[in-house]
Short mmCIF file of C-alpha atoms in Angstrom, two decimals:
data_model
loop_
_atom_site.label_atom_id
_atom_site.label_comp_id
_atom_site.label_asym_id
_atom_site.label_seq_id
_atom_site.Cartn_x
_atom_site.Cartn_y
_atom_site.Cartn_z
CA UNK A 575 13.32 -104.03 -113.71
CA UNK A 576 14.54 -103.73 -116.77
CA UNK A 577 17.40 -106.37 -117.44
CA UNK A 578 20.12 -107.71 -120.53
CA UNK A 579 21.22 -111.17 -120.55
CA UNK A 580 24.27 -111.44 -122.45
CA UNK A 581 26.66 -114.80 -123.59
CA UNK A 582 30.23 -114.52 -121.76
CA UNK A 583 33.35 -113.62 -123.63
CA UNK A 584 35.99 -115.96 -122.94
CA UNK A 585 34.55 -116.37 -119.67
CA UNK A 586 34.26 -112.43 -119.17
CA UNK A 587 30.77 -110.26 -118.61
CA UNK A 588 30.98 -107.90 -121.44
CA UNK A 589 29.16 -105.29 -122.04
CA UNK A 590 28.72 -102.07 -124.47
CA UNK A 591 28.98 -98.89 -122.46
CA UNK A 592 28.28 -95.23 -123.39
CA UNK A 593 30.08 -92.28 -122.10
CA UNK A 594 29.51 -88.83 -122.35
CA UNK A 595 30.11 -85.41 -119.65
CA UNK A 596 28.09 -85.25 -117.30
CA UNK A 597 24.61 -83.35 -117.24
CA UNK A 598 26.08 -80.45 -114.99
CA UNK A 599 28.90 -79.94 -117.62
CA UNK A 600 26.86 -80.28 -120.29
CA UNK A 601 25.33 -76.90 -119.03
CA UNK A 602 28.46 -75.25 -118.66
CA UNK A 603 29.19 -76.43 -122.37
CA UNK A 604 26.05 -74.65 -123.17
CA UNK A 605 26.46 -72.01 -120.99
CA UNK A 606 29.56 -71.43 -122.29
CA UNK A 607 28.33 -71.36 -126.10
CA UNK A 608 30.53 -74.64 -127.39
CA UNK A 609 28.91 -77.75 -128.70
CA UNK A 610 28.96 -80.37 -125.85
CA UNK A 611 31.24 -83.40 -126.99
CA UNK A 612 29.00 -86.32 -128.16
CA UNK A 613 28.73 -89.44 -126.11
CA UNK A 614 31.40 -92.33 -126.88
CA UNK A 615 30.75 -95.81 -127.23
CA UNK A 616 33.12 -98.28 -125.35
CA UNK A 617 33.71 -102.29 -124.26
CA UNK A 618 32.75 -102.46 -121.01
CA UNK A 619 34.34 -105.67 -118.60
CA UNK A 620 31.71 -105.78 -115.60
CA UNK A 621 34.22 -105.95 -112.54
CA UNK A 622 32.98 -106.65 -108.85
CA UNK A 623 36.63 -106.25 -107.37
CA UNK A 624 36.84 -102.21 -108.62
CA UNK A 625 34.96 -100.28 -106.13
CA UNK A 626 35.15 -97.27 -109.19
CA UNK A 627 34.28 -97.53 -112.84
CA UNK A 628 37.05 -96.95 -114.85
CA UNK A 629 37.34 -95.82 -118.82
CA UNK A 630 40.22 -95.19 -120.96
CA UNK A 631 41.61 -91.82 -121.83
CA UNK A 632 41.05 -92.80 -125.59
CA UNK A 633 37.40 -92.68 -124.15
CA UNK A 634 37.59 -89.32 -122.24
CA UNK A 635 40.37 -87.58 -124.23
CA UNK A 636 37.76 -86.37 -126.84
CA UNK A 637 35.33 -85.23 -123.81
CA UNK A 638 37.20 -82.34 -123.61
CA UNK A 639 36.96 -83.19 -119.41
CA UNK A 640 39.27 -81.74 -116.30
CA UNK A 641 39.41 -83.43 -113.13
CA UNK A 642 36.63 -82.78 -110.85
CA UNK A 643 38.04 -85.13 -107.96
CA UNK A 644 40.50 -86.61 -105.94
CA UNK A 645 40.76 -89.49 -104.40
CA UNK A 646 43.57 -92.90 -102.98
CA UNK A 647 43.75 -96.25 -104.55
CA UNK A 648 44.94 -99.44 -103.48
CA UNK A 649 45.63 -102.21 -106.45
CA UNK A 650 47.99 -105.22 -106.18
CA UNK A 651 50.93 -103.33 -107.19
CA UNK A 652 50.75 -100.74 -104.84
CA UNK A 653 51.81 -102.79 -102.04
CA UNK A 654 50.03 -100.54 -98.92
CA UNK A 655 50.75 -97.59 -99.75
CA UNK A 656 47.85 -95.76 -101.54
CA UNK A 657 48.09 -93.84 -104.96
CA UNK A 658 46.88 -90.33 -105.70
CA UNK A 659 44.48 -89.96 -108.22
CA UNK A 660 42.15 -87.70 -110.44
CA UNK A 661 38.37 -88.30 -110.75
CA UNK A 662 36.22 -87.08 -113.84
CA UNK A 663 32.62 -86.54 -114.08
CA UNK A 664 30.61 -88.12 -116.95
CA UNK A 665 27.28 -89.64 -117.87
CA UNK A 666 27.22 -93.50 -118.68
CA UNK A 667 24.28 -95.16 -120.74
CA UNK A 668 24.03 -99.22 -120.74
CA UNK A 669 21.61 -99.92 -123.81
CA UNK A 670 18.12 -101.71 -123.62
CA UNK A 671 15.30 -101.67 -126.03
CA UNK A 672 12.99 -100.73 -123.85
CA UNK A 673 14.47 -99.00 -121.00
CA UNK A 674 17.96 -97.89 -121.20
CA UNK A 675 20.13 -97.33 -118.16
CA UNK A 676 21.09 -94.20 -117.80
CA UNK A 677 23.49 -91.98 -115.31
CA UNK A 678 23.69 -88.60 -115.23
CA UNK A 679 26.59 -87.57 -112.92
CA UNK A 680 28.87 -90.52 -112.27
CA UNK A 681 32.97 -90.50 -110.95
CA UNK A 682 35.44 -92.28 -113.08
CA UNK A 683 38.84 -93.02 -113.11
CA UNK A 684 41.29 -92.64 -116.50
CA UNK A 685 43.04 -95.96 -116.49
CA UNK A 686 45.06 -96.95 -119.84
CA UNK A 687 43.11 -100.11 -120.22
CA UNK A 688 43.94 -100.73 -124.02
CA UNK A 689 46.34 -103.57 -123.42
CA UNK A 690 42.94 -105.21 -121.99
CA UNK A 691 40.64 -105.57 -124.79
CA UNK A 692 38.60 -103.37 -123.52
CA UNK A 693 37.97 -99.91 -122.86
CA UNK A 694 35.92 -99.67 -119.51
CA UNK A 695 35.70 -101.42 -116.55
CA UNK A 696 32.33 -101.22 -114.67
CA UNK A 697 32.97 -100.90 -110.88
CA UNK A 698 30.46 -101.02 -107.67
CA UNK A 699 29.81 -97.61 -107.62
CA UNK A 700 27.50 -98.30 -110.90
CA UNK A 701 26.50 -101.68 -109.83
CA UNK A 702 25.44 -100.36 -106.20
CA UNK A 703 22.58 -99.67 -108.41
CA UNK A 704 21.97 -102.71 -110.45
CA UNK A 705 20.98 -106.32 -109.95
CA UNK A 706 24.48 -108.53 -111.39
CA UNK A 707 23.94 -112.26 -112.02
CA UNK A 708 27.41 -114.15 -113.36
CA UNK A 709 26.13 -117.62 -114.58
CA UNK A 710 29.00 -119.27 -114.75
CA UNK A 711 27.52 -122.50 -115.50
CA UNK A 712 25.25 -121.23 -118.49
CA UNK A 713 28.12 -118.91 -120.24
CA UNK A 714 26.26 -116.21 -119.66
CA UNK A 715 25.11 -113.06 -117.34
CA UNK A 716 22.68 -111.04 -116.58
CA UNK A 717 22.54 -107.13 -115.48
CA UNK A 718 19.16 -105.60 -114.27
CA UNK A 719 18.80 -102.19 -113.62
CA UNK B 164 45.38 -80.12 -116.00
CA UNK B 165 45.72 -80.71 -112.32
CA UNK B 166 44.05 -80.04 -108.90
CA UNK B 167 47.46 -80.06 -106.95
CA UNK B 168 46.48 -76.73 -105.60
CA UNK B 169 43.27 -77.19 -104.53
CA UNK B 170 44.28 -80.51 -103.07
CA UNK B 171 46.72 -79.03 -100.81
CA UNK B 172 44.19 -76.34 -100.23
CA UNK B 173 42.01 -79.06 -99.23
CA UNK B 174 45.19 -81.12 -96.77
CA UNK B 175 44.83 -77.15 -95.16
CA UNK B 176 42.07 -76.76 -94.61
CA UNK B 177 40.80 -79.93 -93.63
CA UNK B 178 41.03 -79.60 -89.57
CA UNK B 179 38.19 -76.90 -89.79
CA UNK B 180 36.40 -78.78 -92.08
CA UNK B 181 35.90 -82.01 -90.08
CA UNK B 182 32.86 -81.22 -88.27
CA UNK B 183 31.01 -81.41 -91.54
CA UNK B 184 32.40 -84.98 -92.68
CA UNK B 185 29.97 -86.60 -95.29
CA UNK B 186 29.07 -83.81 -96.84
CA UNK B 187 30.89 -82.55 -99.95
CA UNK B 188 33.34 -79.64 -100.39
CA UNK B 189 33.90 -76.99 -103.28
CA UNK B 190 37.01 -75.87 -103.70
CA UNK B 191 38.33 -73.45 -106.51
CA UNK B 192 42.03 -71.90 -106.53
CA UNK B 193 43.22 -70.96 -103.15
CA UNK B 194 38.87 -70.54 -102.07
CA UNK B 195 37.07 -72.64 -100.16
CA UNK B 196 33.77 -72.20 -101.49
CA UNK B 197 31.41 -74.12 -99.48
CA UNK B 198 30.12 -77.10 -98.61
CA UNK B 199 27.01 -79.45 -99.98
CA UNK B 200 25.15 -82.11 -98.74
CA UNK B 201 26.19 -84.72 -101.97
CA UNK B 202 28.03 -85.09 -104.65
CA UNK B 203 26.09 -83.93 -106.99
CA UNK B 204 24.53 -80.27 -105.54
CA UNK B 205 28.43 -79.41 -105.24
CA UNK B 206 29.35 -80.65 -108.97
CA UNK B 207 26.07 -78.23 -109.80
CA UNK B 208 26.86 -75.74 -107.63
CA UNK B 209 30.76 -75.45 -109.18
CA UNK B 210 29.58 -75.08 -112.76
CA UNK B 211 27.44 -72.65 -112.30
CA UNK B 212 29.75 -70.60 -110.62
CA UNK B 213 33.35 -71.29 -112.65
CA UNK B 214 31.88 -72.67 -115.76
CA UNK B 215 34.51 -74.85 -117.44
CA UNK B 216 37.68 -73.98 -114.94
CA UNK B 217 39.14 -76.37 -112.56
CA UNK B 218 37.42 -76.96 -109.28
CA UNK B 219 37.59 -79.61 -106.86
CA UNK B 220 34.71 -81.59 -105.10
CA UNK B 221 35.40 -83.87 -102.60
CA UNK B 222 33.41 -85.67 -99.71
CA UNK B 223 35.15 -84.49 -96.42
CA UNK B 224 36.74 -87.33 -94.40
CA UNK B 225 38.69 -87.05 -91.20
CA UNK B 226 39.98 -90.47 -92.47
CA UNK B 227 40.65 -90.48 -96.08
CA UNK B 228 38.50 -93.77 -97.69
CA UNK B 229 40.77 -95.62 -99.92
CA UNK B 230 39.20 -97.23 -103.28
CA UNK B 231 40.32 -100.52 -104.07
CA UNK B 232 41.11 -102.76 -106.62
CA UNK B 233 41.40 -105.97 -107.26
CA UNK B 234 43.09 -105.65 -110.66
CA UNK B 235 45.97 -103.82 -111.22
CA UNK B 236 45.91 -100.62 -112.71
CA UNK B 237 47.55 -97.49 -113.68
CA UNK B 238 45.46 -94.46 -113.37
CA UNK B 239 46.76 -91.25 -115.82
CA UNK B 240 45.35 -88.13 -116.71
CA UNK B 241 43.98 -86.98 -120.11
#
């Protein structure tokens, strides 16, 4: 299994993510005779408590994406009762030498996350399919896939 | 760019829908299209057939799952 083990920033798993549409719009780009959008690199904060990934619309903006998906949130400010939102499809690539991680056809979220530091936030649905060690102790983690 | 349409199209229709929850349904305009058995096969299934125009997929639920967060956030649209 392929796997990166990475120092902590200020205590934070950090990772560089890559985002581009999704293989069945990349089609429908081509399909459509326009150049599909290249794929965008972005800071990634590995985050167990988001059950979605999430990326910033400075991220997705030049994607050229619609919404593909609908779905309710819950986060600490929305005090029980669940907010609407869109979904987008897109393609995410986590860097290795020798086996890079990539996802074809994955839901996101647009969350404005630039107050953050970072520009993605990488939720369960992409680490339902990844091994996630936070080593605390070492300053450091580690993400198989 | 919004789904608001299909959305409500989706509130509609969703009664009839039910006996197929967990699979995935394509909806375009005011048109059910038809339902798939993931994700995926309906996100294919919608591009081939309306190219770059809005569509809606979603996983039918009789009880809508709610995502959650533990930080707080505020989704927007592009």
């Amino acid at each position: 299994m392929p796997h990166l083990t990475n120092r902590l920033t200020r205590g934070s798993p950090l990772i560089t993510l890559y985002v581009g549409i999704s293989d069945e719009r990349r089609i429908a780009f081509t399909k459509a005779g326009r150049t599909p959008p290249e794929m965008r690199e972005c800071l990634a904060l590995i985050d167990t408590g988001a059950s979605d990934t999430c990326i910033d619309p400075a991220i997705l903006k030049p994607l050229e994406l619609t919404p593909t998906g609908h779905a309710l949130i819950h986060t600490p400010s929305t005090a029980g009762q669940p907010h609407s939102c869109d979904f987008y499809d897109v393609s995410l690539g986590i860097y290795h030498p020798k086996d890079s991680m990539i996802l074809l056809t994955v839901p996101v979220i647009a969350v404005d996350l630039g107050s953050q530091g970072i520009t993605a936030l990488i939720g369960r649905n992409v680490l339902a399919s990844c091994l996630f060690i936070f080593d605390g102790a070492s300053d450091s983690f580690t993400l198989a896939f | 760019m919004s789904l608001e349409n299909e959305i409500a199209v989706y509130a509609r229709e969703l009664p009839k829908l039910i006996p197929q929850s967990g699979r995935f349904v394509l909806i375009h305009g005011d048109e059910v299209v038809d339902t798939f058995p993931d994700y995926k096969a309906a996100l294919r299934a919608g591009y081939e057939k309306f190219g770059l125009e809005p569509f809606l997929v979603k996983m039918i639920q009789a009880v809508e799952q709610v995502h959650c967060f533990t930080r707080d956030l505020s989704p927007c649209r592009i």
